[in-house]
Amino acid sequence: ALRDWMLEVRDTGFLPEAELHRRRGNDSPYDMAHDEARYPLRQILEAAELASMRGTGDEQRLVRLLSASDPAIRYWGVIGFAVRGSETAKRRLPELRRLLDDPNPSVQIAAAEFVGQYGNTEDLERAMDVLLEYGNLEKHGLFEALAALNAVDALGERARPFRKSIAALPARKKGIPRRLSNYVPRLLEHIADHWNELSNDSLP
């Protein structure tokens, strides 16, 4: 019943925030959601369901999601591997590395968090290149920056060697609505405070 209701109301919750705004352009989220060409909800919902099932024997189905034409489906493919734990994640690193060059920002950012978490030092550097790029408000939109910085936050200690580059990211940009203007500064402050707490905890 819930699934039918989500399909009926064209629930936009299956798109990352940045992707929602990219797809809608100057239209309202409602108008975008009711345009099947821009929002093929049934296929995206099926990908989200597969991603969250954690069943055995579905890895090849998830791999196929990674090459789907719709970026929201590729995004859910990344999420599907991320929730399956480190053993599966490390086995699928080659497929996820390729998505660091995906043309869609939301897919790139999700892949960067995954590769940064489970990859080697070189993987981490490539992943952080992606996250520092999209975390730059002067070069990208607010929602891309928030997604990238949330990924940095999720990486925790693994991102710490890049703290100077992260601290140098712009916190504000003209044109962002006032009600949203504090999101990036607060997130940057939260990341810095977390690392400071860890440093203090390690003192004798």
JSON list of C-alpha atoms in Angstrom, two decimals, residues 17-202:
[
{"chain": "A", "resi": 17, "resn": "GLU", "atom": "CA", "xyz": [18.70, 16.82, -3.07]},
{"chain": "A", "resi": 18, "resn": "ALA", "atom": "CA", "xyz": [21.21, 18.08, -5.64]},
{"chain": "A", "resi": 19, "resn": "GLU", "atom": "CA", "xyz": [19.72, 15.82, -8.30]},
{"chain": "A", "resi": 20, "resn": "LEU", "atom": "CA", "xyz": [16.19, 16.97, -7.49]},
{"chain": "A", "resi": 21, "resn": "HIS", "atom": "CA", "xyz": [17.17, 20.59, -8.08]},
{"chain": "A", "resi": 22, "resn": "ARG", "atom": "CA", "xyz": [19.16, 19.73, -11.20]},
{"chain": "A", "resi": 23, "resn": "ARG", "atom": "CA", "xyz": [16.19, 17.94, -12.74]},
{"chain": "A", "resi": 24, "resn": "ARG", "atom": "CA", "xyz": [13.59, 20.52, -11.91]},
{"chain": "A", "resi": 25, "resn": "GLY", "atom": "CA", "xyz": [15.51, 23.48, -13.33]},
{"chain": "A", "resi": 26, "resn": "ASN", "atom": "CA", "xyz": [13.18, 26.46, -12.98]},
{"chain": "A", "resi": 27, "resn": "ASP", "atom": "CA", "xyz": [10.10, 24.28, -12.45]},
{"chain": "A", "resi": 28, "resn": "SER", "atom": "CA", "xyz": [8.59, 23.32, -9.11]},
{"chain": "A", "resi": 29, "resn": "PRO", "atom": "CA", "xyz": [9.49, 19.91, -7.64]},
{"chain": "A", "resi": 30, "resn": "TYR", "atom": "CA", "xyz": [5.83, 18.99, -8.16]},
{"chain": "A", "resi": 31, "resn": "ASP", "atom": "CA", "xyz": [5.95, 19.72, -11.89]},
{"chain": "A", "resi": 32, "resn": "MET", "atom": "CA", "xyz": [9.21, 17.83, -12.29]},
{"chain": "A", "resi": 33, "resn": "ALA", "atom": "CA", "xyz": [7.89, 14.84, -10.34]},
{"chain": "A", "resi": 34, "resn": "HIS", "atom": "CA", "xyz": [4.83, 14.56, -12.58]},
{"chain": "A", "resi": 35, "resn": "ASP", "atom": "CA", "xyz": [6.94, 14.57, -15.74]},
{"chain": "A", "resi": 36, "resn": "GLU", "atom": "CA", "xyz": [7.70, 10.90, -16.43]},
{"chain": "A", "resi": 37, "resn": "ALA", "atom": "CA", "xyz": [10.52, 11.78, -18.82]},
{"chain": "A", "resi": 38, "resn": "ARG", "atom": "CA", "xyz": [12.37, 13.65, -16.08]},
{"chain": "A", "resi": 39, "resn": "TYR", "atom": "CA", "xyz": [11.35, 11.38, -13.23]},
{"chain": "A", "resi": 40, "resn": "PRO", "atom": "CA", "xyz": [10.78, 7.71, -14.12]},
{"chain": "A", "resi": 41, "resn": "LEU", "atom": "CA", "xyz": [9.74, 6.94, -10.57]},
{"chain": "A", "resi": 42, "resn": "ARG", "atom": "CA", "xyz": [8.89, 3.26, -10.93]},
{"chain": "A", "resi": 43, "resn": "GLN", "atom": "CA", "xyz": [12.39, 2.37, -12.19]},
{"chain": "A", "resi": 44, "resn": "ILE", "atom": "CA", "xyz": [14.07, 4.58, -9.58]},
{"chain": "A", "resi": 45, "resn": "LEU", "atom": "CA", "xyz": [11.93, 3.10, -6.80]},
{"chain": "A", "resi": 46, "resn": "GLU", "atom": "CA", "xyz": [12.85, -0.43, -7.91]},
{"chain": "A", "resi": 47, "resn": "ALA", "atom": "CA", "xyz": [16.54, 0.51, -7.76]},
{"chain": "A", "resi": 48, "resn": "ALA", "atom": "CA", "xyz": [16.10, 1.98, -4.27]},
{"chain": "A", "resi": 49, "resn": "GLU", "atom": "CA", "xyz": [14.31, -1.17, -3.11]},
{"chain": "A", "resi": 50, "resn": "LEU", "atom": "CA", "xyz": [17.06, -3.39, -4.48]},
{"chain": "A", "resi": 51, "resn": "ALA", "atom": "CA", "xyz": [19.70, -1.21, -2.83]},
{"chain": "A", "resi": 52, "resn": "SER", "atom": "CA", "xyz": [18.10, -1.59, 0.59]},
{"chain": "A", "resi": 53, "resn": "MET", "atom": "CA", "xyz": [17.32, -5.33, 0.48]},
{"chain": "A", "resi": 54, "resn": "ARG", "atom": "CA", "xyz": [20.76, -6.67, 1.46]},
{"chain": "A", "resi": 55, "resn": "GLY", "atom": "CA", "xyz": [19.97, -10.05, -0.01]},
{"chain": "A", "resi": 56, "resn": "THR", "atom": "CA", "xyz": [22.58, -12.51, -1.15]},
{"chain": "A", "resi": 57, "resn": "GLY", "atom": "CA", "xyz": [22.90, -13.19, -4.84]},
{"chain": "A", "resi": 58, "resn": "ASP", "atom": "CA", "xyz": [21.86, -9.72, -5.93]},
{"chain": "A", "resi": 59, "resn": "GLU", "atom": "CA", "xyz": [25.33, -8.27, -6.55]},
{"chain": "A", "resi": 60, "resn": "GLN", "atom": "CA", "xyz": [25.11, -8.62, -10.32]},
{"chain": "A", "resi": 61, "resn": "ARG", "atom": "CA", "xyz": [21.78, -6.81, -10.31]},
{"chain": "A", "resi": 62, "resn": "LEU", "atom": "CA", "xyz": [23.39, -3.98, -8.37]},
{"chain": "A", "resi": 63, "resn": "VAL", "atom": "CA", "xyz": [26.32, -3.90, -10.79]},
{"chain": "A", "resi": 64, "resn": "ARG", "atom": "CA", "xyz": [23.85, -3.41, -13.64]},
{"chain": "A", "resi": 65, "resn": "LEU", "atom": "CA", "xyz": [22.40, -0.40, -11.83]},
{"chain": "A", "resi": 66, "resn": "LEU", "atom": "CA", "xyz": [25.82, 1.26, -11.98]},
{"chain": "A", "resi": 67, "resn": "SER", "atom": "CA", "xyz": [25.62, 1.51, -15.78]},
{"chain": "A", "resi": 68, "resn": "ALA", "atom": "CA", "xyz": [21.96, 2.60, -16.01]},
{"chain": "A", "resi": 69, "resn": "SER", "atom": "CA", "xyz": [21.21, 5.61, -18.19]},
{"chain": "A", "resi": 70, "resn": "ASP", "atom": "CA", "xyz": [19.38, 7.43, -15.39]},
{"chain": "A", "resi": 71, "resn": "PRO", "atom": "CA", "xyz": [21.83, 8.86, -12.83]},
{"chain": "A", "resi": 72, "resn": "ALA", "atom": "CA", "xyz": [19.38, 8.33, -9.95]},
{"chain": "A", "resi": 73, "resn": "ILE", "atom": "CA", "xyz": [19.51, 4.61, -10.66]},
{"chain": "A", "resi": 74, "resn": "ARG", "atom": "CA", "xyz": [23.32, 4.67, -10.74]},
{"chain": "A", "resi": 75, "resn": "TYR", "atom": "CA", "xyz": [23.23, 6.55, -7.43]},
{"chain": "A", "resi": 76, "resn": "TRP", "atom": "CA", "xyz": [21.12, 3.83, -5.83]},
{"chain": "A", "resi": 77, "resn": "GLY", "atom": "CA", "xyz": [23.55, 1.24, -7.15]},
{"chain": "A", "resi": 78, "resn": "VAL", "atom": "CA", "xyz": [26.34, 2.94, -5.20]},
{"chain": "A", "resi": 79, "resn": "ILE", "atom": "CA", "xyz": [24.18, 3.12, -2.08]},
{"chain": "A", "resi": 80, "resn": "GLY", "atom": "CA", "xyz": [23.34, -0.56, -2.44]},
{"chain": "A", "resi": 81, "resn": "PHE", "atom": "CA", "xyz": [26.99, -1.57, -2.26]},
{"chain": "A", "resi": 82, "resn": "ALA", "atom": "CA", "xyz": [27.68, 0.89, 0.55]},
{"chain": "A", "resi": 83, "resn": "VAL", "atom": "CA", "xyz": [25.06, -0.71, 2.82]},
{"chain": "A", "resi": 84, "resn": "ARG", "atom": "CA", "xyz": [26.28, -4.25, 2.22]},
{"chain": "A", "resi": 85, "resn": "GLY", "atom": "CA", "xyz": [29.39, -3.93, 4.36]},
{"chain": "A", "resi": 86, "resn": "SER", "atom": "CA", "xyz": [33.12, -3.86, 3.87]},
{"chain": "A", "resi": 87, "resn": "GLU", "atom": "CA", "xyz": [33.64, -7.33, 2.38]},
{"chain": "A", "resi": 88, "resn": "THR", "atom": "CA", "xyz": [31.25, -6.74, -0.53]},
{"chain": "A", "resi": 89, "resn": "ALA", "atom": "CA", "xyz": [32.36, -3.13, -0.82]},
{"chain": "A", "resi": 90, "resn": "LYS", "atom": "CA", "xyz": [36.03, -3.97, -1.24]},
{"chain": "A", "resi": 91, "resn": "ARG", "atom": "CA", "xyz": [35.23, -6.66, -3.79]},
{"chain": "A", "resi": 92, "resn": "ARG", "atom": "CA", "xyz": [33.33, -4.12, -5.90]},
{"chain": "A", "resi": 93, "resn": "LEU", "atom": "CA", "xyz": [35.84, -1.26, -5.74]},
{"chain": "A", "resi": 94, "resn": "PRO", "atom": "CA", "xyz": [36.79, -1.56, -9.46]},
{"chain": "A", "resi": 95, "resn": "GLU", "atom": "CA", "xyz": [33.20, -0.87, -10.54]},
{"chain": "A", "resi": 96, "resn": "LEU", "atom": "CA", "xyz": [32.84, 2.02, -8.11]},
{"chain": "A", "resi": 97, "resn": "ARG", "atom": "CA", "xyz": [36.16, 3.63, -9.06]},
{"chain": "A", "resi": 98, "resn": "ARG", "atom": "CA", "xyz": [34.84, 4.18, -12.56]},
{"chain": "A", "resi": 99, "resn": "LEU", "atom": "CA", "xyz": [32.01, 6.30, -11.18]},
{"chain": "A", "resi": 100, "resn": "LEU", "atom": "CA", "xyz": [34.49, 8.85, -9.84]},
{"chain": "A", "resi": 101, "resn": "ASP", "atom": "CA", "xyz": [34.36, 10.14, -13.43]},
{"chain": "A", "resi": 102, "resn": "ASP", "atom": "CA", "xyz": [30.58, 9.92, -13.76]},
{"chain": "A", "resi": 103, "resn": "PRO", "atom": "CA", "xyz": [29.03, 12.93, -15.52]},
{"chain": "A", "resi": 104, "resn": "ASN", "atom": "CA", "xyz": [26.49, 13.36, -12.71]},
{"chain": "A", "resi": 105, "resn": "PRO", "atom": "CA", "xyz": [27.59, 15.16, -9.51]},
{"chain": "A", "resi": 106, "resn": "SER", "atom": "CA", "xyz": [25.38, 13.15, -7.13]},
{"chain": "A", "resi": 107, "resn": "VAL", "atom": "CA", "xyz": [26.73, 9.86, -8.49]},
{"chain": "A", "resi": 108, "resn": "GLN", "atom": "CA", "xyz": [30.31, 11.12, -8.34]},
{"chain": "A", "resi": 109, "resn": "ILE", "atom": "CA", "xyz": [29.91, 12.28, -4.74]},
{"chain": "A", "resi": 110, "resn": "ALA", "atom": "CA", "xyz": [28.32, 9.01, -3.60]},
{"chain": "A", "resi": 111, "resn": "ALA", "atom": "CA", "xyz": [31.05, 7.02, -5.35]},
{"chain": "A", "resi": 112, "resn": "ALA", "atom": "CA", "xyz": [33.74, 9.23, -3.80]},
{"chain": "A", "resi": 113, "resn": "GLU", "atom": "CA", "xyz": [32.45, 8.56, -0.30]},
{"chain": "A", "resi": 114, "resn": "PHE", "atom": "CA", "xyz": [32.37, 4.82, -1.02]},
{"chain": "A", "resi": 115, "resn": "VAL", "atom": "CA", "xyz": [35.84, 4.68, -2.62]},
{"chain": "A", "resi": 116, "resn": "GLY", "atom": "CA", "xyz": [37.30, 6.95, 0.04]},
{"chain": "A", "resi": 117, "resn": "GLN", "atom": "CA", "xyz": [35.94, 4.70, 2.77]},
{"chain": "A", "resi": 118, "resn": "TYR", "atom": "CA", "xyz": [36.99, 1.33, 1.38]},
{"chain": "A", "resi": 119, "resn": "GLY", "atom": "CA", "xyz": [39.86, 2.04, -1.01]},
{"chain": "A", "resi": 120, "resn": "ASN", "atom": "CA", "xyz": [43.61, 2.42, -0.64]},
{"chain": "A", "resi": 121, "resn": "THR", "atom": "CA", "xyz": [45.59, 5.66, -0.22]},
{"chain": "A", "resi": 122, "resn": "GLU", "atom": "CA", "xyz": [45.50, 6.42, -3.94]},
{"chain": "A", "resi": 123, "resn": "ASP", "atom": "CA", "xyz": [41.74, 5.80, -3.99]},
{"chain": "A", "resi": 124, "resn": "LEU", "atom": "CA", "xyz": [41.31, 8.15, -1.04]},
{"chain": "A", "resi": 125, "resn": "GLU", "atom": "CA", "xyz": [43.22, 10.90, -2.82]},
{"chain": "A", "resi": 126, "resn": "ARG", "atom": "CA", "xyz": [41.09, 10.55, -5.94]},
{"chain": "A", "resi": 127, "resn": "ALA", "atom": "CA", "xyz": [37.93, 10.50, -3.86]},
{"chain": "A", "resi": 128, "resn": "MET", "atom": "CA", "xyz": [38.93, 13.61, -1.94]},
{"chain": "A", "resi": 129, "resn": "ASP", "atom": "CA", "xyz": [39.71, 15.40, -5.21]},
{"chain": "A", "resi": 130, "resn": "VAL", "atom": "CA", "xyz": [36.06, 14.85, -6.15]},
{"chain": "A", "resi": 131, "resn": "LEU", "atom": "CA", "xyz": [34.73, 15.92, -2.75]},
{"chain": "A", "resi": 132, "resn": "LEU", "atom": "CA", "xyz": [36.92, 19.03, -2.56]},
{"chain": "A", "resi": 133, "resn": "GLU", "atom": "CA", "xyz": [35.82, 19.99, -6.06]},
{"chain": "A", "resi": 134, "resn": "TYR", "atom": "CA", "xyz": [32.11, 19.75, -5.31]},
{"chain": "A", "resi": 135, "resn": "GLY", "atom": "CA", "xyz": [32.56, 21.11, -1.80]},
{"chain": "A", "resi": 136, "resn": "ASN", "atom": "CA", "xyz": [33.66, 24.41, -3.35]},
{"chain": "A", "resi": 137, "resn": "LEU", "atom": "CA", "xyz": [30.62, 26.71, -3.26]},
{"chain": "A", "resi": 138, "resn": "GLU", "atom": "CA", "xyz": [32.23, 29.16, -5.67]},
{"chain": "A", "resi": 139, "resn": "LYS", "atom": "CA", "xyz": [32.35, 26.50, -8.38]},
{"chain": "A", "resi": 140, "resn": "HIS", "atom": "CA", "xyz": [29.22, 24.45, -7.69]},
{"chain": "A", "resi": 141, "resn": "GLY", "atom": "CA", "xyz": [25.74, 24.73, -6.24]},
{"chain": "A", "resi": 142, "resn": "LEU", "atom": "CA", "xyz": [24.73, 24.68, -2.60]},
{"chain": "A", "resi": 143, "resn": "PHE", "atom": "CA", "xyz": [23.28, 21.18, -2.67]},
{"chain": "A", "resi": 144, "resn": "GLU", "atom": "CA", "xyz": [26.34, 19.67, -4.37]},
{"chain": "A", "resi": 145, "resn": "ALA", "atom": "CA", "xyz": [28.53, 21.34, -1.74]},
{"chain": "A", "resi": 146, "resn": "LEU", "atom": "CA", "xyz": [26.39, 20.03, 1.11]},
{"chain": "A", "resi": 147, "resn": "ALA", "atom": "CA", "xyz": [26.45, 16.50, -0.29]},
{"chain": "A", "resi": 148, "resn": "ALA", "atom": "CA", "xyz": [30.23, 16.61, -0.74]},
{"chain": "A", "resi": 149, "resn": "LEU", "atom": "CA", "xyz": [30.85, 17.98, 2.75]},
{"chain": "A", "resi": 150, "resn": "ASN", "atom": "CA", "xyz": [28.52, 15.43, 4.31]},
{"chain": "A", "resi": 151, "resn": "ALA", "atom": "CA", "xyz": [30.57, 12.75, 2.55]},
{"chain": "A", "resi": 152, "resn": "VAL", "atom": "CA", "xyz": [33.77, 14.28, 3.98]},
{"chain": "A", "resi": 153, "resn": "ASP", "atom": "CA", "xyz": [32.16, 14.21, 7.42]},
{"chain": "A", "resi": 154, "resn": "ALA", "atom": "CA", "xyz": [31.19, 10.56, 6.94]},
{"chain": "A", "resi": 155, "resn": "LEU", "atom": "CA", "xyz": [34.78, 9.67, 6.04]},
{"chain": "A", "resi": 156, "resn": "GLY", "atom": "CA", "xyz": [35.87, 10.92, 9.46]},
{"chain": "A", "resi": 157, "resn": "GLU", "atom": "CA", "xyz": [39.52, 10.22, 10.23]},
{"chain": "A", "resi": 158, "resn": "ARG", "atom": "CA", "xyz": [40.25, 9.10, 6.68]},
{"chain": "A", "resi": 159, "resn": "ALA", "atom": "CA", "xyz": [39.62, 12.66, 5.48]},
{"chain": "A", "resi": 160, "resn": "ARG", "atom": "CA", "xyz": [41.70, 14.26, 8.21]},
{"chain": "A", "resi": 161, "resn": "PRO", "atom": "CA", "xyz": [44.97, 14.50, 6.20]},
{"chain": "A", "resi": 162, "resn": "PHE", "atom": "CA", "xyz": [43.07, 16.87, 3.88]},
{"chain": "A", "resi": 163, "resn": "ARG", "atom": "CA", "xyz": [41.89, 19.17, 6.66]},
{"chain": "A", "resi": 164, "resn": "LYS", "atom": "CA", "xyz": [43.83, 22.23, 5.42]},
{"chain": "A", "resi": 165, "resn": "SER", "atom": "CA", "xyz": [42.24, 21.97, 1.99]},
{"chain": "A", "resi": 166, "resn": "ILE", "atom": "CA", "xyz": [38.83, 21.51, 3.59]},
{"chain": "A", "resi": 167, "resn": "ALA", "atom": "CA", "xyz": [39.33, 24.50, 5.90]},
{"chain": "A", "resi": 168, "resn": "ALA", "atom": "CA", "xyz": [40.23, 26.62, 2.85]},
{"chain": "A", "resi": 169, "resn": "LEU", "atom": "CA", "xyz": [36.89, 25.94, 1.13]},
{"chain": "A", "resi": 170, "resn": "PRO", "atom": "CA", "xyz": [34.59, 28.97, 0.79]},
{"chain": "A", "resi": 171, "resn": "ALA", "atom": "CA", "xyz": [31.83, 28.97, 3.39]},
{"chain": "A", "resi": 172, "resn": "ARG", "atom": "CA", "xyz": [29.52, 31.44, 1.67]},
{"chain": "A", "resi": 173, "resn": "LYS", "atom": "CA", "xyz": [28.46, 32.59, -1.77]},
{"chain": "A", "resi": 174, "resn": "LYS", "atom": "CA", "xyz": [26.31, 35.48, -2.91]},
{"chain": "A", "resi": 175, "resn": "GLY", "atom": "CA", "xyz": [22.88, 34.56, -4.15]},
{"chain": "A", "resi": 176, "resn": "ILE", "atom": "CA", "xyz": [22.15, 31.76, -1.69]},
{"chain": "A", "resi": 177, "resn": "PRO", "atom": "CA", "xyz": [18.81, 32.37, 0.06]},
{"chain": "A", "resi": 178, "resn": "ARG", "atom": "CA", "xyz": [19.26, 33.65, 3.59]},
{"chain": "A", "resi": 179, "resn": "ARG", "atom": "CA", "xyz": [17.46, 30.69, 5.16]},
{"chain": "A", "resi": 180, "resn": "LEU", "atom": "CA", "xyz": [20.02, 28.34, 3.55]},
{"chain": "A", "resi": 181, "resn": "SER", "atom": "CA", "xyz": [23.13, 30.50, 3.88]},
{"chain": "A", "resi": 182, "resn": "ASN", "atom": "CA", "xyz": [24.36, 29.00, 7.17]},
{"chain": "A", "resi": 183, "resn": "TYR", "atom": "CA", "xyz": [24.27, 25.35, 6.11]},
{"chain": "A", "resi": 184, "resn": "VAL", "atom": "CA", "xyz": [27.77, 25.16, 4.63]},
{"chain": "A", "resi": 185, "resn": "PRO", "atom": "CA", "xyz": [29.47, 27.25, 7.37]},
{"chain": "A", "resi": 186, "resn": "ARG", "atom": "CA", "xyz": [27.88, 25.07, 10.06]},
{"chain": "A", "resi": 187, "resn": "LEU", "atom": "CA", "xyz": [28.93, 21.88, 8.34]},
{"chain": "A", "resi": 188, "resn": "LEU", "atom": "CA", "xyz": [32.52, 23.07, 7.88]},
{"chain": "A", "resi": 189, "resn": "GLU", "atom": "CA", "xyz": [32.59, 24.08, 11.55]},
{"chain": "A", "resi": 190, "resn": "HIS", "atom": "CA", "xyz": [31.18, 20.71, 12.60]},
{"chain": "A", "resi": 191, "resn": "ILE", "atom": "CA", "xyz": [33.87, 18.85, 10.63]},
{"chain": "A", "resi": 192, "resn": "ALA", "atom": "CA", "xyz": [36.66, 20.98, 12.14]},
{"chain": "A", "resi": 193, "resn": "ASP", "atom": "CA", "xyz": [35.25, 20.64, 15.68]},
{"chain": "A", "resi": 194, "resn": "HIS", "atom": "CA", "xyz": [35.06, 16.87, 15.32]},
{"chain": "A", "resi": 195, "resn": "TRP", "atom": "CA", "xyz": [38.74, 16.63, 14.40]},
{"chain": "A", "resi": 196, "resn": "ASN", "atom": "CA", "xyz": [39.70, 19.01, 17.22]},
{"chain": "A", "resi": 197, "resn": "GLU", "atom": "CA", "xyz": [37.85, 16.80, 19.70]},
{"chain": "A", "resi": 198, "resn": "LEU", "atom": "CA", "xyz": [39.71, 13.75, 18.44]},
{"chain": "A", "resi": 199, "resn": "SER", "atom": "CA", "xyz": [43.03, 15.59, 18.79]},
{"chain": "A", "resi": 200, "resn": "ASN", "atom": "CA", "xyz": [42.21, 16.55, 22.38]},
{"chain": "A", "resi": 201, "resn": "ASP", "atom": "CA", "xyz": [41.16, 13.00, 23.21]},
{"chain": "A", "resi": 202, "resn": "SER", "atom": "CA", "xyz": [44.53, 11.70, 22.02]}
]
